[in-house]
mmCIF file of C-alpha atoms and ligand atoms in Angstrom:
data_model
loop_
_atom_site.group_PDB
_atom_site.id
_atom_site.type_symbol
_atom_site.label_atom_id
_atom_site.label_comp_id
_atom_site.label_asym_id
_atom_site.label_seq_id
_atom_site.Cartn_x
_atom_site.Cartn_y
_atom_site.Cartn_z
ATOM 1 C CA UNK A 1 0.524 -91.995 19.781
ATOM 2 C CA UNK A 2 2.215 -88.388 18.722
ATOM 3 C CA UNK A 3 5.913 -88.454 19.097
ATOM 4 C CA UNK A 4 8.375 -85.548 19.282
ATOM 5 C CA UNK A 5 8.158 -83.939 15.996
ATOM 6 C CA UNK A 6 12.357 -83.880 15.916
ATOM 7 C CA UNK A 7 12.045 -87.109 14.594
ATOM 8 C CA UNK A 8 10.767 -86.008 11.422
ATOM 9 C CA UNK A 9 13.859 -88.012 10.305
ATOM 10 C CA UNK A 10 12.278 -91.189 10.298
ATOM 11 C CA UNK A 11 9.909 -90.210 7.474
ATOM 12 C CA UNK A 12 11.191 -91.898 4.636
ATOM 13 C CA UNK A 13 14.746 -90.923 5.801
ATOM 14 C CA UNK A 14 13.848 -87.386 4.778
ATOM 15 C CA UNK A 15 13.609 -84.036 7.265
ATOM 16 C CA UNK A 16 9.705 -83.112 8.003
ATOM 17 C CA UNK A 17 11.017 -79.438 6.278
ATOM 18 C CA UNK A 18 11.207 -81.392 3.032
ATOM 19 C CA UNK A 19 8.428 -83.636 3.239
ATOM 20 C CA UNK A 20 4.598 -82.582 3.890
ATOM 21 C CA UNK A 21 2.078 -85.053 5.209
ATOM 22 C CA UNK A 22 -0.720 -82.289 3.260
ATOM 23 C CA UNK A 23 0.197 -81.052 -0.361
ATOM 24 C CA UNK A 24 -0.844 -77.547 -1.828
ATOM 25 C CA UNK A 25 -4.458 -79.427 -3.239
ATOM 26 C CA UNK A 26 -5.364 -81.059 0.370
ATOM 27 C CA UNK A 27 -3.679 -84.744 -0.335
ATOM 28 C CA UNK A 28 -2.194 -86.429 2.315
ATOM 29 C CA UNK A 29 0.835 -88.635 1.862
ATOM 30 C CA UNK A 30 -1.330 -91.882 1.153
ATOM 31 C CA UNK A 31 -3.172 -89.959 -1.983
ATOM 32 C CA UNK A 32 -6.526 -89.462 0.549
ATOM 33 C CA UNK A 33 -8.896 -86.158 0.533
ATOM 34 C CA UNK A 34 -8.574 -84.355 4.447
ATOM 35 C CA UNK A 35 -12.360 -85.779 5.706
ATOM 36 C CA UNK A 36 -11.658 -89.702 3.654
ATOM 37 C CA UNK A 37 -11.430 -92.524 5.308
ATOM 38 C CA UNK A 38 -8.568 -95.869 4.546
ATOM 39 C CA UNK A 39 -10.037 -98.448 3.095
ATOM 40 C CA UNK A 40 -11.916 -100.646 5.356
ATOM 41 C CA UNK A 41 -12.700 -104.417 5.000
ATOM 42 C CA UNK A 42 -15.233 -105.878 8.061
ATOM 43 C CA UNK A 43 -15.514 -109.969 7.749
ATOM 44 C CA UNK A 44 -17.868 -111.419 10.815
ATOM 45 C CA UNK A 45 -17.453 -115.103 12.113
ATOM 46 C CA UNK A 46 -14.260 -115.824 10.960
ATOM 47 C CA UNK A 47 -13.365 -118.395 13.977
ATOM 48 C CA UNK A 48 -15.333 -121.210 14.389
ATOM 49 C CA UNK A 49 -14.339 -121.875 18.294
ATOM 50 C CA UNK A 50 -15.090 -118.577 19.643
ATOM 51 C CA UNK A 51 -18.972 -117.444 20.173
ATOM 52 C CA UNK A 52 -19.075 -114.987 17.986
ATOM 53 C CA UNK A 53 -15.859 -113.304 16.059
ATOM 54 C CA UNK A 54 -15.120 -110.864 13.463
ATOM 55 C CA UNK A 55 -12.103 -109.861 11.374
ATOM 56 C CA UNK A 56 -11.218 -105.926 10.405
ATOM 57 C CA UNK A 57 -8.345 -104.447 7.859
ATOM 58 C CA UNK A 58 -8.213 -101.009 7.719
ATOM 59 C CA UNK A 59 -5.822 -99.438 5.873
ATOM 60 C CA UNK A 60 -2.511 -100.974 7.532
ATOM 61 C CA UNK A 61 -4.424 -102.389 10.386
ATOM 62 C CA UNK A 62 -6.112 -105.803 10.884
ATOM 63 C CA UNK A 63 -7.057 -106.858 13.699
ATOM 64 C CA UNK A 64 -9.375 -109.820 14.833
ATOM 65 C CA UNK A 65 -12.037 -109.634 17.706
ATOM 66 C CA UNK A 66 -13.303 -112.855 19.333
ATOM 67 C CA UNK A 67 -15.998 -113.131 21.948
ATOM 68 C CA UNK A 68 -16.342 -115.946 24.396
ATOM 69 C CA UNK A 69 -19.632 -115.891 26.365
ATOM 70 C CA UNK A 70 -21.803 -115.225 28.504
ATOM 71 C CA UNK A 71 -20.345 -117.352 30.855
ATOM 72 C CA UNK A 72 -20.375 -117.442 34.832
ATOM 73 C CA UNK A 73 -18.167 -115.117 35.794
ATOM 74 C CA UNK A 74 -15.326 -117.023 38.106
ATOM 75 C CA UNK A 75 -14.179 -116.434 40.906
ATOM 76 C CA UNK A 76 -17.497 -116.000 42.479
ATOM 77 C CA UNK A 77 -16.395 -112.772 44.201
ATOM 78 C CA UNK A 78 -16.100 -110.792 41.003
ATOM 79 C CA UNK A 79 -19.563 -111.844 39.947
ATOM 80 C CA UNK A 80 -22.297 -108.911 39.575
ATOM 81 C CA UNK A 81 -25.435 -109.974 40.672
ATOM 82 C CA UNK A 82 -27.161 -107.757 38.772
ATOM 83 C CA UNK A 83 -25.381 -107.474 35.114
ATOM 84 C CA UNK A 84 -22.588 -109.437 33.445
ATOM 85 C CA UNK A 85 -18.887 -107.926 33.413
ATOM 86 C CA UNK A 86 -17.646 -106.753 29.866
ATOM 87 C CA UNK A 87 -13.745 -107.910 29.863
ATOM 88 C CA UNK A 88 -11.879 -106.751 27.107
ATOM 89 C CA UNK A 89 -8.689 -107.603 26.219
ATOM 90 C CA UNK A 90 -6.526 -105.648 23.574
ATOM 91 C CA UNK A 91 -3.559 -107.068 22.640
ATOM 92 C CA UNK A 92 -0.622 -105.761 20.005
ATOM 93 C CA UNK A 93 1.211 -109.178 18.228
ATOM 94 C CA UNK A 94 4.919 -108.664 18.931
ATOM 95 C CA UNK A 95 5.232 -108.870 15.074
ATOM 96 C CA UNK A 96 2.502 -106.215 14.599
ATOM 97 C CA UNK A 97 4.810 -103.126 14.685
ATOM 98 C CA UNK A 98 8.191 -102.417 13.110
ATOM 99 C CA UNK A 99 9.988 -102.798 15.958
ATOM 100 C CA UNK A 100 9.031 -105.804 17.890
ATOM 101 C CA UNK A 101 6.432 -105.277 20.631
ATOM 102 C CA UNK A 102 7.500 -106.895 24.522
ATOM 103 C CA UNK A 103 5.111 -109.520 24.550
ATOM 104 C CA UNK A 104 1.943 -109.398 27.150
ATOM 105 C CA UNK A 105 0.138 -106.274 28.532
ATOM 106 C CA UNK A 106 1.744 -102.851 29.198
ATOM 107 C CA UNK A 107 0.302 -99.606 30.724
ATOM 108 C CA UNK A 108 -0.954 -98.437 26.857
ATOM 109 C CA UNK A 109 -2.514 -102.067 26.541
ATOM 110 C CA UNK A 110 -4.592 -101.944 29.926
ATOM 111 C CA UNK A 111 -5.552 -98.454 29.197
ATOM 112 C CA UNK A 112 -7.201 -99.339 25.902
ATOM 113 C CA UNK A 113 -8.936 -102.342 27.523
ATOM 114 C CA UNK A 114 -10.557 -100.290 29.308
ATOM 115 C CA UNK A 115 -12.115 -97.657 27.864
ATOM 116 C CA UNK A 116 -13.108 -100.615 25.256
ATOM 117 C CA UNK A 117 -14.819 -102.128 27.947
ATOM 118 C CA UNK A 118 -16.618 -99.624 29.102
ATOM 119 C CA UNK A 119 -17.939 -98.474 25.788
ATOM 120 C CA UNK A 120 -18.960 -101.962 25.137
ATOM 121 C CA UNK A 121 -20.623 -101.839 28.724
ATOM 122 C CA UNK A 122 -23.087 -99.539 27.236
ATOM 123 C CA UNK A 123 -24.183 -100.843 24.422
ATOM 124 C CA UNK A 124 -24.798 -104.653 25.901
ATOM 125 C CA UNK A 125 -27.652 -105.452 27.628
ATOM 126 C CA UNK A 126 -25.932 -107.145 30.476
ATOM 127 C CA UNK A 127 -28.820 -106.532 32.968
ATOM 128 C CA UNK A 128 -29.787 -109.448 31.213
ATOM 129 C CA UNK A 129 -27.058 -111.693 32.593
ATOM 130 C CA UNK A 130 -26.660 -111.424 35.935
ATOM 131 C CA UNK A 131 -23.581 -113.133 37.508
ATOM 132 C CA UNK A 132 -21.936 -113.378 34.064
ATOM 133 C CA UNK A 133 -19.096 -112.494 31.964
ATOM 134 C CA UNK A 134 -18.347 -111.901 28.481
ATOM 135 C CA UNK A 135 -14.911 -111.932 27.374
ATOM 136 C CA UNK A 136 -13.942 -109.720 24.115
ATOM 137 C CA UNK A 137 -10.264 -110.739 22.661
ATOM 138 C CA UNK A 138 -9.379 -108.029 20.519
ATOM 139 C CA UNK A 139 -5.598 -108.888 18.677
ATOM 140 C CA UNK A 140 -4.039 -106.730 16.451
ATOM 141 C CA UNK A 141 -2.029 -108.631 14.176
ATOM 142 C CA UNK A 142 -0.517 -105.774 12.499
ATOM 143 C CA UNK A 143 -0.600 -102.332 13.284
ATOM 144 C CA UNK A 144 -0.948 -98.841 11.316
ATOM 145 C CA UNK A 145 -2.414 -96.354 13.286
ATOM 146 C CA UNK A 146 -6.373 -96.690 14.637
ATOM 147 C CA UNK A 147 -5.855 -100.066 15.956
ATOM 148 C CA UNK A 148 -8.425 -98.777 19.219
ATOM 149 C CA UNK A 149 -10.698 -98.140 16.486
ATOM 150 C CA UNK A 150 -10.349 -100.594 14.326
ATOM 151 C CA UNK A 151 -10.716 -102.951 17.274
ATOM 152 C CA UNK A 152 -13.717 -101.500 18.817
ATOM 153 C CA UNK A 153 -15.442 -101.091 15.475
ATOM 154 C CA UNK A 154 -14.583 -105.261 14.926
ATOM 155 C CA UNK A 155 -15.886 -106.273 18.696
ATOM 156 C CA UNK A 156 -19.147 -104.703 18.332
ATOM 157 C CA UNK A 157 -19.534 -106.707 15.220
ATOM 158 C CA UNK A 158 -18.184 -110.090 16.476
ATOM 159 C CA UNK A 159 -20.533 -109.511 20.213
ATOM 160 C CA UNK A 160 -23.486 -109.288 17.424
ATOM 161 C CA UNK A 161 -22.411 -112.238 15.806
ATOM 162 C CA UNK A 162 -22.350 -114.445 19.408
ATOM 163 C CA UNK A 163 -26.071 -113.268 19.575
ATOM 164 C CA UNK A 164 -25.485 -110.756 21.958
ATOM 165 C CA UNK A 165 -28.784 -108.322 22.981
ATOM 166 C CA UNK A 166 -26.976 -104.840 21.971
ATOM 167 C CA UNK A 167 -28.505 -101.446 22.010
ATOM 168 C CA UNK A 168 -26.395 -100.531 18.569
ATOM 169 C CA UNK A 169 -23.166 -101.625 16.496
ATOM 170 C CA UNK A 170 -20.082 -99.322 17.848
ATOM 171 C CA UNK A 171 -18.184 -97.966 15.177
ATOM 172 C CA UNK A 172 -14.972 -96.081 16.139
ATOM 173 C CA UNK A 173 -12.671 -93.691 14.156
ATOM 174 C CA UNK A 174 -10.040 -91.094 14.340
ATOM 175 C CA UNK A 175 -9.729 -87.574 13.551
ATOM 176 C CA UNK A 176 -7.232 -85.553 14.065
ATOM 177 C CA UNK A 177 -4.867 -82.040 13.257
ATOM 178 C CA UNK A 178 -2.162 -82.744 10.694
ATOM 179 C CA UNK A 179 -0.416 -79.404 9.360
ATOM 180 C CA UNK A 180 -2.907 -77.071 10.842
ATOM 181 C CA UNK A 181 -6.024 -79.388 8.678
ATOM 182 C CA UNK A 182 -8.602 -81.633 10.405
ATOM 183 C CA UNK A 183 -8.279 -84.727 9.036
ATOM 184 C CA UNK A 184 -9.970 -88.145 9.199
ATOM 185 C CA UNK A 185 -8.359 -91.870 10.441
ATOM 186 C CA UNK A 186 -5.148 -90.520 10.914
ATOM 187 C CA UNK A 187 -2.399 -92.787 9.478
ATOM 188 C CA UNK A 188 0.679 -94.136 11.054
ATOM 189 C CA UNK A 189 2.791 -90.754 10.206
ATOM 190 C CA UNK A 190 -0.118 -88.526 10.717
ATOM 191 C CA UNK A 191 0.075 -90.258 13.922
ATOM 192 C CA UNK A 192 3.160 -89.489 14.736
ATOM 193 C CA UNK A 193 4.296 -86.268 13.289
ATOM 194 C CA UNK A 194 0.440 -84.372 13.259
ATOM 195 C CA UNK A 195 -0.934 -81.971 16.082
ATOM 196 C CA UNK A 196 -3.508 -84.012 17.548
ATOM 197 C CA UNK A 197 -5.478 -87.094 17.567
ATOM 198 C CA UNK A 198 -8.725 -88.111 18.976
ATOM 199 C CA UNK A 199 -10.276 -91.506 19.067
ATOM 200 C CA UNK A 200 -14.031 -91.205 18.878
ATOM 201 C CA UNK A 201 -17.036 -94.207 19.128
ATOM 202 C CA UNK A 202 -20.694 -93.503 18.613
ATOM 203 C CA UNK A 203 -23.175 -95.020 19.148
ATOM 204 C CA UNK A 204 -25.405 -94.817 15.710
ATOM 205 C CA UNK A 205 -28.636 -94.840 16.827
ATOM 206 C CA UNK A 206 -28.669 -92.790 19.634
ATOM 207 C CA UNK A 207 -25.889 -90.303 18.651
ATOM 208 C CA UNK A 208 -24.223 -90.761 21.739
ATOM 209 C CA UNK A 209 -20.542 -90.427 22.237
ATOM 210 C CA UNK A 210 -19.154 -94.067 24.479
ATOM 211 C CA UNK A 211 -15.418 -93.130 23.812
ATOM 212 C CA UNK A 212 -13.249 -90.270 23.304
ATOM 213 C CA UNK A 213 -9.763 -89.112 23.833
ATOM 214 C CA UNK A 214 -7.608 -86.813 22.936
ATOM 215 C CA UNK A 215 -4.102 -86.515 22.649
ATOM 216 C CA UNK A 216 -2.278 -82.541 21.187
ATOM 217 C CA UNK A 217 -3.844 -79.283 20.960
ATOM 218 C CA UNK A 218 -7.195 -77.833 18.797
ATOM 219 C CA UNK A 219 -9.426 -75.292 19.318
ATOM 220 C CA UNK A 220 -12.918 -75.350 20.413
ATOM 221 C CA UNK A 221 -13.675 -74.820 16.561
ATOM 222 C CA UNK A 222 -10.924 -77.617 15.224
ATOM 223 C CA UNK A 223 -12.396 -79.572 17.905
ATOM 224 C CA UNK A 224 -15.739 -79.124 17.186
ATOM 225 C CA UNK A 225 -15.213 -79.925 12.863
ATOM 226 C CA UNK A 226 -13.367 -82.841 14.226
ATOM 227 C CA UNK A 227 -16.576 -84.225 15.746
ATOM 228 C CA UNK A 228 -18.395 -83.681 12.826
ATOM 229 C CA UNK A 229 -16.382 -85.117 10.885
ATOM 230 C CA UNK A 230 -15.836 -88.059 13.350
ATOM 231 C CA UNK A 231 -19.005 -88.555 13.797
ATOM 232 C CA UNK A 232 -20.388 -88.466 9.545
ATOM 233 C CA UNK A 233 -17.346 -91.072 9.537
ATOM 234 C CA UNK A 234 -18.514 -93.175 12.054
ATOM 235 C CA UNK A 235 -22.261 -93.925 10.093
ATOM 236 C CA UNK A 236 -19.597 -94.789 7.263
ATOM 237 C CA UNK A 237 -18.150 -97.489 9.254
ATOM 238 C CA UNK A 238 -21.636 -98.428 10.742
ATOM 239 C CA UNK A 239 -23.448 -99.273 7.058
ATOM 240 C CA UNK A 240 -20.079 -101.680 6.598
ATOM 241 C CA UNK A 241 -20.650 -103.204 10.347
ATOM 242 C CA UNK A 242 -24.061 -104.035 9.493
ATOM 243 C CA UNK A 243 -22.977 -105.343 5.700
ATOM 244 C CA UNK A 244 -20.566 -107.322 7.241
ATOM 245 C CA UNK A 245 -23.506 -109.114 9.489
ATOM 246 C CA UNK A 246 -25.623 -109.626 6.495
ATOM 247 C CA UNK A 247 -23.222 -111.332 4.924
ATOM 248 C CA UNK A 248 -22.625 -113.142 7.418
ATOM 249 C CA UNK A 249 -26.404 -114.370 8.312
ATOM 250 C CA UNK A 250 -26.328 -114.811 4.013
ATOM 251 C CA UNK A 251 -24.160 -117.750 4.631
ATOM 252 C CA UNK A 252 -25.615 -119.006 7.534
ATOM 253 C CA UNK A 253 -29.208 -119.403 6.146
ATOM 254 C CA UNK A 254 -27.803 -121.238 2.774
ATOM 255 C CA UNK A 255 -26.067 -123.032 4.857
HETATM 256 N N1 UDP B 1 2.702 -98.308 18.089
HETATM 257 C C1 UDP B 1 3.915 -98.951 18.086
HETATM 258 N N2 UDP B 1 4.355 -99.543 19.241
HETATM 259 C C2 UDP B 1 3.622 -99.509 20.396
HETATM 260 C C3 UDP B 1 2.402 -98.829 20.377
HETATM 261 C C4 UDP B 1 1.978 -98.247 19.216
HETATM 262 O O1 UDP B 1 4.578 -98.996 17.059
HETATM 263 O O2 UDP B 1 4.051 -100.068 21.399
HETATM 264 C C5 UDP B 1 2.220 -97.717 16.829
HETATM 265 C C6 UDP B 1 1.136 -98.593 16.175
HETATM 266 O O3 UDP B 1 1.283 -98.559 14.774
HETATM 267 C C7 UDP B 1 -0.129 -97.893 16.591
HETATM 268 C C8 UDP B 1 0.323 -96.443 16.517
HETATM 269 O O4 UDP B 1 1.632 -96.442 17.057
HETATM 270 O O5 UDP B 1 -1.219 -98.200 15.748
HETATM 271 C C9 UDP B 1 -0.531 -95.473 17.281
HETATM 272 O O6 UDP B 1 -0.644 -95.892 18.607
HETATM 273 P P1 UDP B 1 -1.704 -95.262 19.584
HETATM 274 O O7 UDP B 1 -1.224 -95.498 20.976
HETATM 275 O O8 UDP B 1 -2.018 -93.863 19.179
HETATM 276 O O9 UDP B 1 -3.008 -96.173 19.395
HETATM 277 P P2 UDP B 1 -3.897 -96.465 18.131
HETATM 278 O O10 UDP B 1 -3.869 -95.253 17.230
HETATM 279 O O11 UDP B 1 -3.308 -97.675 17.450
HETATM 280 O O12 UDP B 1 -5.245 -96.734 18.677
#
């Protein structure tokens, strides 16, 4: 979410004339190279109610994804007789900003549940359950910047771990335009103060993009690095999604 850049203020109290996000060698604020991600910690079946769940903290983020299904989808009138319904749910804690968040769904909330639902759509098989639904409860209990991502990237992961039939793993990341640079997962004041920010998922194996929006102004050559670089970034995330799962089945076999 960009905000007017007259509220450079807020950044550590100081004017955005004083303080750069970018130094003279290419480091951002939080000591990272332009193209480098935060650092990114992907835990899978963390809650033993839900079908299949997975935890994610990246950088400031973490957010938990839970899946319950598939189920019969109730009423009967919303039923698809022909594939289950993908129902995401995003949700931001009241606690999981600085200033405290008005409980229950807004427009940004329902917007994000969306798209998430439709780029899960794609990668479940859910010709192969007619009439049902799966519900995906992504909650981010604290928030930094990339939560879309973050939360995307940890509900691909926990639908695997319910057993799920899945084309790929979705992982999801950010790049953006801070200072005139492209740069990689945006943080919270990159958010805010840069140029432009664009939410990407991919799916690995087929190299096809399932979400993407923008948000500020590039051109057609920013915008294209910025896919490359999204996209190199997102078969980062994708070798943790999977090392997550192993580590996951690990336990579960010992066990
Ligand atoms: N944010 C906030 N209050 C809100 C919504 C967002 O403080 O009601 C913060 C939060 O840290 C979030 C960031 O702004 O991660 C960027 O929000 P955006 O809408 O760009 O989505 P995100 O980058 O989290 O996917």
């Amino acid at each position: 979410m960009r905000r007017n850049l007259n509220y450079g203020f807020l950044l550590g109290g100081m004017n955005m004339d004083e303080k750069k996000l970018i130094n003279e060698k290419n480091i951002r604020l939080d000591g990272r190279k332009l193209g480098e991600l935060r650092p990114i910690k992907i835990e899978a079946g963390v809650l033993n109610r839900a079908d299949g769940s997975a935890y994610i903290e990246w950088g400031g983020n973490k957010v938990l994804a839970a899946v319950y299904g598939p189920i019969e989808a109730k009423p009967r009138h919303i039923q698809n007789p022909t594939k289950a319904i993908i129902d995401c749910r995003y949700n931001m804690a009241a606690f999981s900003v600085g200033e405290r968040k008005r409980p229950g769904p807004g427009r940004r909330s329902i917007e994000i549940s969306k798209v998430m639902s439709e780029a899960l759509e794609y990668v479940v098989f859910t010709e192969k359950f007619p009439r049902a639904k799966i519900d995906v409860y992504i909650e981010v209990l604290q928030a930094s910047a990339g939560t879309r991502c973050a939360g995307l990237t940890a509900a691909s992961v926990a639908l695997a771990d319910a057993g799920i039939p899945m084309i790929d793993l979705l992982p999801a990341c950010a790049v953006g335009k801070v200072e005139g640079q492209v740069v990689l997962d945006l943080d919270k004041e990159e958010d805010n103060f840069g140029e432009a920010d664009i939410p990407l998922s991919v799916v690995p194996r087929t190299n096809e993009i399932v979400l993407l929006q923008m948000d500020g102004q590039l051109t057609i050559k920013e915008f294209e690095k910025c896919m490359e670089m999204g996209m190199n970034a997102c078969k980062d995330i994708y070798e943790l999604q999977k090392a997550a799962l192993k580590e996951r089945y690990a336990v579960f076999t010992e066990e």
